[in-house]
Amino acid sequence: MTRLLLVLAFFCPVFYLFTYNSGYGYDAYEYLVIARSLSEGYQLYDFIPSKSYLLYSSTSVLLNLLGGYNHVTVSALITLLAVGVLISAWRAGRLFGERTALLTVVLTAIGCFFMEMNFLEPESWVAICGLNAFTVAVGNNGRPNWRWLAAGFLLGIGMCFKSVAAFYVIGFGAYILLLCLTGRITFWPMVIRGMLVLLGFALPLLLSILYFYTTNRLDAHLEWTYIYPFSGYPAHTLFLTKFFIKLSWLILLLLISALLVVQRPYRIIYQKTPIIWLVLLLAAFACVPMLKTQASHYFFQAAVFFSLHLGFLADQWLELYEARHRNIPYRLIFIGIGGVGVLLLVSLLLYRPDALKRFTSIADYAGEEQAGAFIRERAGNGHVLLFDNAMSLYYLSDREPNVPFIFTEMQTTHYIESHPDTYGKALADTSLKLVIFGNRSSLIDDSTAINKPTNAYAIRQLQAGLQQHFVKVKDPRFPLTYWVRK
């Protein structure tokens, strides 16, 4: 535990500084805008969410407890979530030994910097749930059947943050089946364990469905939690190159580990350690969402288990080395740390060298505050409709649109297909006081559907409504062209 506390004592201030200087990131603005709307009288699903409901409600509650919506408290929340991941990784690693736990925590901590955990991504919550589900299921505390039920329940909680947690359930199922196929359990124990995991997983989801049914929001809940994430979200490779560059250090370590595991001494160790099978299965199935998009944070829920695998393998290598030699020389330790450090530095320099400034400075957000104040001045208590820098300006101005979305990504395209007159109605609504369309040539950010007829129709509606109800304005105090009601 002392080692963990030392890691956290170093990690927390460094990661907090890095997070504070990073700003919010594209996705985080959406989480913050919807979370804050809950504190201002809106309900869940008044705006289209990109993630499951518990992300927004928990963010709303926690930020209110921490002191509100500002860079200090948001950075504190993000750091607390990262600490939660590290503590969960430590608990999982201790099942293999103290040294495995330490190595796992260090690798996971590094991953937080490279996989966008500084941007309030829900993968922190998913990783916490997944790691603790693993620890509960294969640990030695409590009755076995209750452990599998509790593990499933934790995975169900993870699903309430983001739907990708469902792939952990598949990993558990594959592990239970593998135990049966290798003769470690018989048929009926396999069935019982599998059913308990599924039952535990279903409980939070059924309770959520019951709640939204009683509050007349079941259709929206089902649409944005289950139907759209698994069937509507289109696949693309827009971030693939960035992914390989940014995570080249981890990919190389995983390739090296693959070469080691097939060697006889390590192969035997892995064959005799069934719980490491679960680690690898959870990591493998958590990679499935990357078939749709390769943003680095999508890899985090897999990376926490790959880090556990790497920590276990490194620990076994050190044990074999100690069996041949009495002590591990400091020179070897420094070489190992230096080698990983070089990989990290090269990955960072290849991806974004200016990110180093986040460790050496304190960002000034005065310009953002001025932009938000300007929009509040022009809109008064009315609604705004924003396209250029939409989510950041919604957040900074603390003003909401009179449409059920705050971005123009793929979910909005999906919504407009069944609500083609959305923009026409919004622009005719006299509560809408300000539109920021700027100099954009395209209405939407969804690059996969720019030429869809529904989007072309939406753009025509927007242009006609602006000409009919609004007048274009340029102001030296604000960098974007905007429109105010006539």
PDB file of C-alpha atoms in Angstrom, residues 151-152 155-156 159 164-176 194 197-198 201 282 285:
ATOM      1  CA  ALA A 151     -19.172  -8.994 -10.814  1.00  0.00           C
ATOM      2  CA  GLY A 152     -22.071  -8.966 -13.241  1.00  0.00           C
ATOM      3  CA  LEU A 155     -20.506  -4.587 -15.240  1.00  0.00           C
ATOM      4  CA  GLY A 156     -24.148  -3.526 -15.437  1.00  0.00           C
ATOM      5  CA  MET A 159     -23.035  -0.235 -18.980  1.00  0.00           C
ATOM      6  CA  VAL A 164     -18.995  -0.688 -24.385  1.00  0.00           C
ATOM      7  CA  ALA A 165     -19.012  -2.254 -20.900  1.00  0.00           C
ATOM      8  CA  ALA A 166     -21.150  -5.003 -22.443  1.00  0.00           C
ATOM      9  CA  PHE A 167     -18.026  -6.404 -24.104  1.00  0.00           C
ATOM     10  CA  TYR A 168     -16.593  -7.187 -20.679  1.00  0.00           C
ATOM     11  CA  VAL A 169     -19.581  -9.476 -20.174  1.00  0.00           C
ATOM     12  CA  ILE A 170     -18.644 -11.368 -23.329  1.00  0.00           C
ATOM     13  CA  GLY A 171     -15.130 -11.708 -21.947  1.00  0.00           C
ATOM     14  CA  PHE A 172     -16.482 -13.201 -18.728  1.00  0.00           C
ATOM     15  CA  GLY A 173     -18.640 -15.605 -20.712  1.00  0.00           C
ATOM     16  CA  ALA A 174     -15.688 -16.733 -22.829  1.00  0.00           C
ATOM     17  CA  TYR A 175     -13.608 -17.265 -19.669  1.00  0.00           C
ATOM     18  CA  ILE A 176     -16.272 -19.391 -17.975  1.00  0.00           C
ATOM     19  CA  GLY A 194     -22.698 -17.632 -16.544  1.00  0.00           C
ATOM     20  CA  VAL A 197     -23.035 -12.893 -14.316  1.00  0.00           C
ATOM     21  CA  LEU A 198     -25.894 -12.231 -16.728  1.00  0.00           C
ATOM     22  CA  PHE A 201     -25.478  -7.468 -15.348  1.00  0.00           C
ATOM     23  CA  LEU A 282     -11.393  -8.987 -21.129  1.00  0.00           C
ATOM     24  CA  PHE A 285     -13.160  -8.245 -26.195  1.00  0.00           C
TER      25      PHE A 285
END
